[in-house]
Amino acid sequence: MVSVGERQGKLLPYHFIKMKKQGKKIVMITAYDYFQARIADEVGVDGILVGDSLGMVVMGYKSTLAVTLDDIVHHTKAVLNAVPRALVVADMPFMSYEAGKDEALRNAGRLIKLGADAVKLEGGIEVADTVKALVSSGIPVMGHIGLNPQRHLVMGGYRLRGKCAKDAVEVLEDAEALEEAGAFAVIIEFTAAEVAAEVTKRLKIPTICIGSGPHCDGQILVFHDVVGLNPEPPMFVKKYAQAYEDFKNAISTYKIEVESGSFPTKDKYHRMKEGELQKFKELISHRRRRT
Ligand code: KIV
């Protein structure tokens, strides 16, 4: 049943599990505003993540650590205004779920009440109990393992995961813990491709890769990286457009045209009705300016 205000064919977490069973690749991208969500949805992506990456690509922070729940709420509202058919996942920012299950429930609940279809949080075994509590309260959870940017300070930077066998086992154990806790999907970030492939083979829930090779059930990238708005994206990104250069050229041409007077042209503004200009001039001819 489609509820009031919901798009026909709306994708929900169980569709992702079904897609894995059918061997259909899942396509996800991040979005942070109305037009980004509209573009992504118009091309038919399966999932939109309102990621805490907004801290870096929207706010210009050096990391995602400063992002607040209010930031995610604000951008999730903008994305939801596009009424996407795609599954909308709202990211739980740093320190919105670590202090305890009650706080995690309150914060995740706020995102779901807004209209998000699921939440995502970073971590493996250490967050499994929290994931269980959220899922048993009716909140679908997407996990996020491998490189966890919210933990870059303790992980010693943004380092590739699963390079050695011991670390690879840890990634696999994290994935299994999340599946057991009830997560409906798991993102595997910046992890050796063989490890992502093994996790994908062993889990029933879909894996979504970012920088972890081609063997996951789906892929996700950051909007600004895909369209080339971020001129310095990570090594695993493929730029499908050159938005930074295109936007720069557009704004530079606009500046030149305003300065030279060639913008706006006659087709870009309206004029007064015939005879009204004369009346207007008469009306103001004896008028003194208010001081
Ligand atoms: O915040 C984000 O954009 C993410 C993706 C990198 C998966 O977590």
mmCIF file of C-alpha atoms and ligand atoms in Angstrom:
data_model
loop_
_atom_site.group_PDB
_atom_site.id
_atom_site.type_symbol
_atom_site.label_atom_id
_atom_site.label_comp_id
_atom_site.label_asym_id
_atom_site.label_seq_id
_atom_site.Cartn_x
_atom_site.Cartn_y
_atom_site.Cartn_z
ATOM 1 C CA MET A 1 0.000 0.000 0.000
ATOM 2 C CA VAL A 2 1.297 3.472 -0.884
ATOM 3 C CA SER A 3 0.657 5.918 1.951
ATOM 4 C CA VAL A 4 -0.370 9.574 1.578
ATOM 5 C CA GLY A 5 2.401 11.688 0.042
ATOM 6 C CA GLU A 6 4.468 8.632 -0.919
ATOM 7 C CA ARG A 7 5.725 7.975 -4.437
ATOM 8 C CA GLN A 8 4.417 5.004 -6.432
ATOM 9 C CA GLY A 9 7.079 2.283 -6.529
ATOM 10 C CA LYS A 10 8.786 3.760 -3.470
ATOM 11 C CA LEU A 11 11.871 1.747 -2.507
ATOM 12 C CA LEU A 12 12.147 0.484 1.049
ATOM 13 C CA PRO A 13 14.822 -1.526 2.902
ATOM 14 C CA TYR A 14 13.300 -4.917 2.026
ATOM 15 C CA HIS A 15 13.621 -4.054 -1.696
ATOM 16 C CA PHE A 16 17.395 -3.844 -1.226
ATOM 17 C CA ILE A 17 17.477 -7.394 0.146
ATOM 18 C CA LYS A 18 15.283 -8.519 -2.747
ATOM 19 C CA MET A 19 17.658 -6.874 -5.246
ATOM 20 C CA LYS A 20 20.586 -8.825 -3.806
ATOM 21 C CA LYS A 21 18.630 -12.079 -4.193
ATOM 22 C CA GLN A 22 17.835 -11.140 -7.807
ATOM 23 C CA GLY A 23 21.474 -10.229 -8.515
ATOM 24 C CA LYS A 24 20.495 -6.632 -9.396
ATOM 25 C CA LYS A 25 23.188 -4.046 -8.672
ATOM 26 C CA ILE A 26 22.140 -1.358 -6.183
ATOM 27 C CA VAL A 27 23.031 2.224 -7.122
ATOM 28 C CA MET A 28 23.369 4.814 -4.369
ATOM 29 C CA ILE A 29 24.590 8.390 -4.253
ATOM 30 C CA THR A 30 24.660 11.048 -1.560
ATOM 31 C CA ALA A 31 22.523 14.190 -1.803
ATOM 32 C CA TYR A 32 22.109 17.115 0.540
ATOM 33 C CA ASP A 33 19.542 19.372 -1.105
ATOM 34 C CA TYR A 34 16.338 19.436 -3.148
ATOM 35 C CA PHE A 35 17.835 19.635 -6.654
ATOM 36 C CA GLN A 36 20.543 17.064 -5.994
ATOM 37 C CA ALA A 37 17.871 14.646 -4.760
ATOM 38 C CA ARG A 38 15.630 15.472 -7.720
ATOM 39 C CA ILE A 39 18.401 14.816 -10.237
ATOM 40 C CA ALA A 40 19.405 11.550 -8.551
ATOM 41 C CA ASP A 41 15.818 10.383 -8.356
ATOM 42 C CA GLU A 42 14.997 11.358 -11.943
ATOM 43 C CA VAL A 43 17.755 9.072 -13.228
ATOM 44 C CA GLY A 44 16.411 6.262 -11.042
ATOM 45 C CA VAL A 45 19.085 5.644 -8.421
ATOM 46 C CA ASP A 46 17.953 3.142 -5.792
ATOM 47 C CA GLY A 47 19.146 4.940 -2.695
ATOM 48 C CA ILE A 48 20.007 8.474 -1.578
ATOM 49 C CA LEU A 49 22.207 8.953 1.474
ATOM 50 C CA VAL A 50 22.075 12.259 3.323
ATOM 51 C CA GLY A 51 25.638 11.658 4.420
ATOM 52 C CA ASP A 52 27.652 13.397 7.098
ATOM 53 C CA SER A 53 30.090 13.982 4.218
ATOM 54 C CA LEU A 54 28.067 17.194 3.947
ATOM 55 C CA GLY A 55 30.475 18.503 6.581
ATOM 56 C CA MET A 56 33.253 18.370 4.014
ATOM 57 C CA VAL A 57 31.546 18.956 0.643
ATOM 58 C CA VAL A 58 28.878 21.438 1.765
ATOM 59 C CA MET A 59 30.415 23.114 4.834
ATOM 60 C CA GLY A 60 34.109 22.849 3.914
ATOM 61 C CA TYR A 61 35.127 21.246 7.234
ATOM 62 C CA LYS A 62 38.330 19.200 7.294
ATOM 63 C CA SER A 63 36.440 16.110 8.551
ATOM 64 C CA THR A 64 32.907 14.941 9.343
ATOM 65 C CA LEU A 65 33.351 15.227 13.121
ATOM 66 C CA ALA A 66 31.713 18.651 13.519
ATOM 67 C CA VAL A 67 28.484 17.646 11.786
ATOM 68 C CA THR A 68 25.465 17.799 14.114
ATOM 69 C CA LEU A 69 22.142 16.005 14.137
ATOM 70 C CA ASP A 70 20.495 19.367 13.351
ATOM 71 C CA ASP A 71 22.652 19.595 10.187
ATOM 72 C CA ILE A 72 21.437 16.150 9.084
ATOM 73 C CA VAL A 73 17.831 17.075 9.916
ATOM 74 C CA HIS A 74 18.087 20.277 7.846
ATOM 75 C CA HIS A 75 19.499 18.527 4.770
ATOM 76 C CA THR A 76 17.213 15.496 5.096
ATOM 77 C CA LYS A 77 14.218 17.855 4.955
ATOM 78 C CA ALA A 78 15.566 19.362 1.727
ATOM 79 C CA VAL A 79 16.097 15.918 0.164
ATOM 80 C CA LEU A 80 12.652 14.707 1.233
ATOM 81 C CA ASN A 81 11.053 17.741 -0.433
ATOM 82 C CA ALA A 82 11.950 16.060 -3.740
ATOM 83 C CA VAL A 83 9.651 13.162 -2.679
ATOM 84 C CA PRO A 84 12.154 10.593 -3.948
ATOM 85 C CA ARG A 85 11.176 7.148 -5.105
ATOM 86 C CA ALA A 86 14.660 6.125 -3.966
ATOM 87 C CA LEU A 87 15.248 4.878 -0.443
ATOM 88 C CA VAL A 88 16.331 7.851 1.683
ATOM 89 C CA VAL A 89 18.946 7.023 4.321
ATOM 90 C CA ALA A 90 19.848 9.675 6.904
ATOM 91 C CA ASP A 91 23.336 9.464 8.381
ATOM 92 C CA MET A 92 23.826 9.520 12.134
ATOM 93 C CA PRO A 93 26.630 11.976 12.824
ATOM 94 C CA PHE A 94 29.536 11.546 15.232
ATOM 95 C CA MET A 95 28.338 11.442 18.883
ATOM 96 C CA SER A 96 24.667 11.021 18.035
ATOM 97 C CA TYR A 97 24.636 7.276 18.895
ATOM 98 C CA GLU A 98 27.803 6.473 20.876
ATOM 99 C CA ALA A 99 26.690 7.705 24.330
ATOM 100 C CA GLY A 100 24.034 5.039 24.785
ATOM 101 C CA LYS A 101 21.097 3.210 23.247
ATOM 102 C CA ASP A 102 18.505 5.681 24.570
ATOM 103 C CA GLU A 103 20.191 8.632 22.932
ATOM 104 C CA ALA A 104 20.705 6.644 19.724
ATOM 105 C CA LEU A 105 16.986 5.764 19.709
ATOM 106 C CA ARG A 106 15.902 9.356 20.307
ATOM 107 C CA ASN A 107 18.178 10.691 17.567
ATOM 108 C CA ALA A 108 17.429 7.982 15.007
ATOM 109 C CA GLY A 109 13.729 8.343 15.813
ATOM 110 C CA ARG A 110 13.909 12.053 15.015
ATOM 111 C CA LEU A 111 15.264 11.266 11.527
ATOM 112 C CA ILE A 112 12.625 8.608 10.874
ATOM 113 C CA LYS A 113 9.816 10.915 12.071
ATOM 114 C CA LEU A 114 11.005 13.465 9.482
ATOM 115 C CA GLY A 115 10.403 10.900 6.756
ATOM 116 C CA ALA A 116 13.789 9.178 6.274
ATOM 117 C CA ASP A 117 13.355 5.506 5.340
ATOM 118 C CA ALA A 118 16.392 4.345 7.325
ATOM 119 C CA VAL A 119 19.416 5.563 9.254
ATOM 120 C CA LYS A 120 23.079 4.708 8.818
ATOM 121 C CA LEU A 121 25.724 4.530 11.477
ATOM 122 C CA GLU A 122 29.420 3.723 11.445
ATOM 123 C CA GLY A 123 31.056 0.785 13.203
ATOM 124 C CA GLY A 124 30.873 -2.997 13.479
ATOM 125 C CA ILE A 125 30.870 -5.270 16.552
ATOM 126 C CA GLU A 126 31.043 -2.262 18.900
ATOM 127 C CA VAL A 127 27.717 -0.831 17.628
ATOM 128 C CA ALA A 128 25.884 -4.149 17.137
ATOM 129 C CA ASP A 129 23.832 -3.774 20.356
ATOM 130 C CA THR A 130 22.795 -0.265 19.340
ATOM 131 C CA VAL A 131 21.779 -1.512 15.889
ATOM 132 C CA LYS A 132 19.725 -4.272 17.534
ATOM 133 C CA ALA A 133 17.943 -1.750 19.769
ATOM 134 C CA LEU A 134 17.114 0.509 16.804
ATOM 135 C CA VAL A 135 15.873 -2.332 14.606
ATOM 136 C CA SER A 136 13.742 -3.818 17.382
ATOM 137 C CA SER A 137 12.130 -0.377 17.782
ATOM 138 C CA GLY A 138 11.201 -0.309 14.106
ATOM 139 C CA ILE A 139 14.101 1.722 12.722
ATOM 140 C CA PRO A 140 15.826 0.211 9.678
ATOM 141 C CA VAL A 141 19.610 0.469 9.923
ATOM 142 C CA MET A 142 22.307 0.489 7.247
ATOM 143 C CA GLY A 143 25.717 -0.394 8.668
ATOM 144 C CA HIS A 144 29.039 1.154 7.622
ATOM 145 C CA ILE A 145 32.279 -0.816 8.024
ATOM 146 C CA GLY A 146 35.825 -0.826 6.649
ATOM 147 C CA LEU A 147 37.125 2.724 6.833
ATOM 148 C CA ASN A 148 34.990 4.680 9.289
ATOM 149 C CA PRO A 149 35.740 8.389 8.736
ATOM 150 C CA GLN A 150 34.182 9.279 12.117
ATOM 151 C CA ARG A 151 36.965 7.188 13.736
ATOM 152 C CA HIS A 152 39.884 8.492 11.671
ATOM 153 C CA LEU A 153 41.585 9.943 14.763
ATOM 154 C CA VAL A 154 41.899 6.531 16.449
ATOM 155 C CA MET A 155 42.373 4.599 13.202
ATOM 156 C CA GLY A 156 45.469 6.648 12.354
ATOM 157 C CA GLY A 157 43.945 8.478 9.404
ATOM 158 C CA TYR A 158 41.881 7.514 6.367
ATOM 159 C CA ARG A 159 43.655 4.187 5.867
ATOM 160 C CA LEU A 160 42.775 1.303 3.551
ATOM 161 C CA ARG A 161 41.207 -1.579 5.500
ATOM 162 C CA GLY A 162 41.765 -5.295 4.992
ATOM 163 C CA LYS A 163 45.277 -5.071 3.592
ATOM 164 C CA CYS A 164 46.502 -7.781 5.962
ATOM 165 C CA ALA A 165 44.700 -11.013 6.861
ATOM 166 C CA LYS A 166 44.092 -10.062 10.529
ATOM 167 C CA ASP A 167 42.439 -6.777 9.602
ATOM 168 C CA ALA A 168 40.438 -8.538 6.856
ATOM 169 C CA VAL A 169 39.016 -10.947 9.463
ATOM 170 C CA GLU A 170 37.998 -7.947 11.614
ATOM 171 C CA VAL A 171 36.094 -6.404 8.699
ATOM 172 C CA LEU A 172 34.317 -9.720 8.070
ATOM 173 C CA GLU A 173 33.425 -10.093 11.766
ATOM 174 C CA ASP A 174 32.047 -6.544 11.813
ATOM 175 C CA ALA A 175 29.855 -7.348 8.795
ATOM 176 C CA GLU A 176 28.539 -10.553 10.387
ATOM 177 C CA ALA A 177 27.785 -8.764 13.682
ATOM 178 C CA LEU A 178 25.744 -6.125 11.847
ATOM 179 C CA GLU A 179 23.783 -8.714 9.890
ATOM 180 C CA GLU A 180 23.032 -10.617 13.110
ATOM 181 C CA ALA A 181 21.947 -7.362 14.774
ATOM 182 C CA GLY A 182 19.352 -6.845 12.036
ATOM 183 C CA ALA A 183 20.958 -4.295 9.666
ATOM 184 C CA PHE A 184 19.331 -4.483 6.218
ATOM 185 C CA ALA A 185 22.492 -3.493 4.301
ATOM 186 C CA VAL A 186 26.078 -2.564 4.946
ATOM 187 C CA ILE A 187 28.399 -0.040 3.346
ATOM 188 C CA ILE A 188 32.004 -1.203 2.965
ATOM 189 C CA GLU A 189 34.305 1.786 2.652
ATOM 190 C CA PHE A 190 37.904 1.788 1.325
ATOM 191 C CA THR A 191 38.638 -1.889 1.935
ATOM 192 C CA ALA A 192 40.677 -4.336 -0.176
ATOM 193 C CA ALA A 193 38.460 -5.712 -2.969
ATOM 194 C CA GLU A 194 39.018 -9.384 -2.006
ATOM 195 C CA VAL A 195 37.714 -8.700 1.498
ATOM 196 C CA ALA A 196 34.632 -6.886 0.191
ATOM 197 C CA ALA A 197 34.024 -9.816 -2.193
ATOM 198 C CA GLU A 198 34.221 -12.371 0.643
ATOM 199 C CA VAL A 199 31.890 -10.318 2.866
ATOM 200 C CA THR A 200 29.431 -9.989 -0.031
ATOM 201 C CA LYS A 201 29.496 -13.761 -0.594
ATOM 202 C CA ARG A 202 28.885 -14.578 3.075
ATOM 203 C CA LEU A 203 26.121 -12.054 3.897
ATOM 204 C CA LYS A 204 22.448 -12.340 3.017
ATOM 205 C CA ILE A 205 22.039 -8.558 3.255
ATOM 206 C CA PRO A 206 23.452 -6.422 0.443
ATOM 207 C CA THR A 207 26.875 -4.794 0.589
ATOM 208 C CA ILE A 208 27.339 -1.335 -0.900
ATOM 209 C CA CYS A 209 30.921 -0.445 -1.825
ATOM 210 C CA ILE A 210 32.719 2.864 -1.784
ATOM 211 C CA GLY A 211 36.309 2.471 -2.860
ATOM 212 C CA SER A 212 36.219 -1.305 -2.206
ATOM 213 C CA GLY A 213 36.111 -2.723 -5.713
ATOM 214 C CA PRO A 214 33.497 -4.197 -8.019
ATOM 215 C CA HIS A 215 32.351 -7.294 -6.108
ATOM 216 C CA CYS A 216 29.766 -5.696 -3.787
ATOM 217 C CA ASP A 217 26.016 -5.806 -4.375
ATOM 218 C CA GLY A 218 26.027 -2.070 -5.072
ATOM 219 C CA GLN A 219 28.060 1.110 -5.178
ATOM 220 C CA ILE A 220 27.789 4.521 -3.532
ATOM 221 C CA LEU A 221 29.660 7.743 -4.240
ATOM 222 C CA VAL A 222 29.442 11.326 -3.008
ATOM 223 C CA PHE A 223 27.398 13.600 -5.311
ATOM 224 C CA HIS A 224 30.057 16.346 -5.522
ATOM 225 C CA ASP A 225 32.716 13.767 -6.479
ATOM 226 C CA VAL A 226 30.609 12.147 -9.232
ATOM 227 C CA VAL A 227 29.775 15.457 -10.936
ATOM 228 C CA GLY A 228 33.288 16.853 -10.490
ATOM 229 C CA LEU A 229 32.251 19.681 -8.150
ATOM 230 C CA ASN A 230 34.965 18.524 -5.761
ATOM 231 C CA PRO A 231 38.188 19.179 -7.692
ATOM 232 C CA GLU A 232 40.224 16.911 -5.380
ATOM 233 C CA PRO A 233 38.193 13.714 -4.878
ATOM 234 C CA PRO A 234 39.572 10.469 -3.357
ATOM 235 C CA MET A 235 41.474 8.080 -5.681
ATOM 236 C CA PHE A 236 38.539 5.652 -6.047
ATOM 237 C CA VAL A 237 36.211 8.270 -7.555
ATOM 238 C CA LYS A 238 35.379 8.514 -11.228
ATOM 239 C CA LYS A 239 34.334 12.046 -12.233
ATOM 240 C CA TYR A 240 31.441 11.863 -14.711
ATOM 241 C CA ALA A 241 31.358 15.634 -15.296
ATOM 242 C CA GLN A 242 33.533 18.664 -14.687
ATOM 243 C CA ALA A 243 31.117 20.732 -12.604
ATOM 244 C CA TYR A 244 33.832 22.764 -10.859
ATOM 245 C CA GLU A 245 35.197 24.041 -14.197
ATOM 246 C CA ASP A 246 31.714 24.378 -15.749
ATOM 247 C CA PHE A 247 30.340 26.368 -12.777
ATOM 248 C CA LYS A 248 33.447 28.530 -12.712
ATOM 249 C CA ASN A 249 33.160 29.301 -16.429
ATOM 250 C CA ALA A 250 29.448 30.114 -16.038
ATOM 251 C CA ILE A 251 29.975 32.504 -13.119
ATOM 252 C CA SER A 252 32.971 34.098 -14.785
ATOM 253 C CA THR A 253 30.941 34.777 -17.966
ATOM 254 C CA TYR A 254 28.069 36.172 -15.853
ATOM 255 C CA LYS A 255 30.522 38.551 -14.120
ATOM 256 C CA ILE A 256 31.951 39.726 -17.453
ATOM 257 C CA GLU A 257 28.447 40.305 -18.897
ATOM 258 C CA VAL A 258 27.198 42.266 -15.863
ATOM 259 C CA GLU A 259 30.299 44.426 -15.903
ATOM 260 C CA SER A 260 30.015 45.067 -19.651
ATOM 261 C CA GLY A 261 26.224 45.610 -19.545
ATOM 262 C CA SER A 262 25.454 42.758 -21.938
ATOM 263 C CA PHE A 263 23.343 41.086 -19.225
ATOM 264 C CA PRO A 264 20.391 41.392 -18.859
ATOM 265 C CA THR A 265 19.147 41.380 -22.445
ATOM 266 C CA LYS A 266 15.596 42.528 -23.365
ATOM 267 C CA ASP A 267 14.133 39.035 -23.081
ATOM 268 C CA LYS A 268 15.135 38.860 -19.405
ATOM 269 C CA TYR A 269 12.979 41.669 -17.982
ATOM 270 C CA HIS A 270 9.519 43.257 -18.215
ATOM 271 C CA ARG A 271 8.578 46.856 -19.079
ATOM 272 C CA MET A 272 5.670 49.060 -17.972
ATOM 273 C CA LYS A 273 2.384 49.109 -19.846
ATOM 274 C CA GLU A 274 1.953 51.687 -22.627
ATOM 275 C CA GLY A 275 1.091 55.122 -21.190
ATOM 276 C CA GLU A 276 1.849 54.067 -17.595
ATOM 277 C CA LEU A 277 5.359 55.403 -17.725
ATOM 278 C CA GLN A 278 4.056 58.900 -18.542
ATOM 279 C CA LYS A 279 1.510 58.672 -15.645
ATOM 280 C CA PHE A 280 4.196 57.413 -13.303
ATOM 281 C CA LYS A 281 6.452 60.352 -14.169
ATOM 282 C CA GLU A 282 3.586 62.830 -13.591
ATOM 283 C CA LEU A 283 2.730 61.239 -10.237
ATOM 284 C CA ILE A 284 6.253 61.589 -8.961
ATOM 285 C CA SER A 285 7.105 64.943 -10.530
ATOM 286 C CA HIS A 286 6.108 67.014 -7.423
ATOM 287 C CA ARG A 287 6.991 64.405 -4.892
ATOM 288 C CA ARG A 288 9.574 65.228 -2.305
ATOM 289 C CA ARG A 289 11.785 62.488 -1.008
ATOM 290 C CA ARG A 290 11.063 61.468 2.595
ATOM 291 C CA THR A 291 13.926 62.265 4.882
HETATM 292 O O1 KIV B 1 28.691 10.449 4.617
HETATM 293 C C1 KIV B 1 28.849 9.830 3.556
HETATM 294 O O2 KIV B 1 28.765 10.363 2.450
HETATM 295 C C2 KIV B 1 29.150 8.412 3.637
HETATM 296 C C3 KIV B 1 29.534 7.722 2.364
HETATM 297 C C4 KIV B 1 30.949 8.022 2.094
HETATM 298 C C5 KIV B 1 29.243 6.297 2.405
HETATM 299 O O3 KIV B 1 29.116 7.853 4.684
#
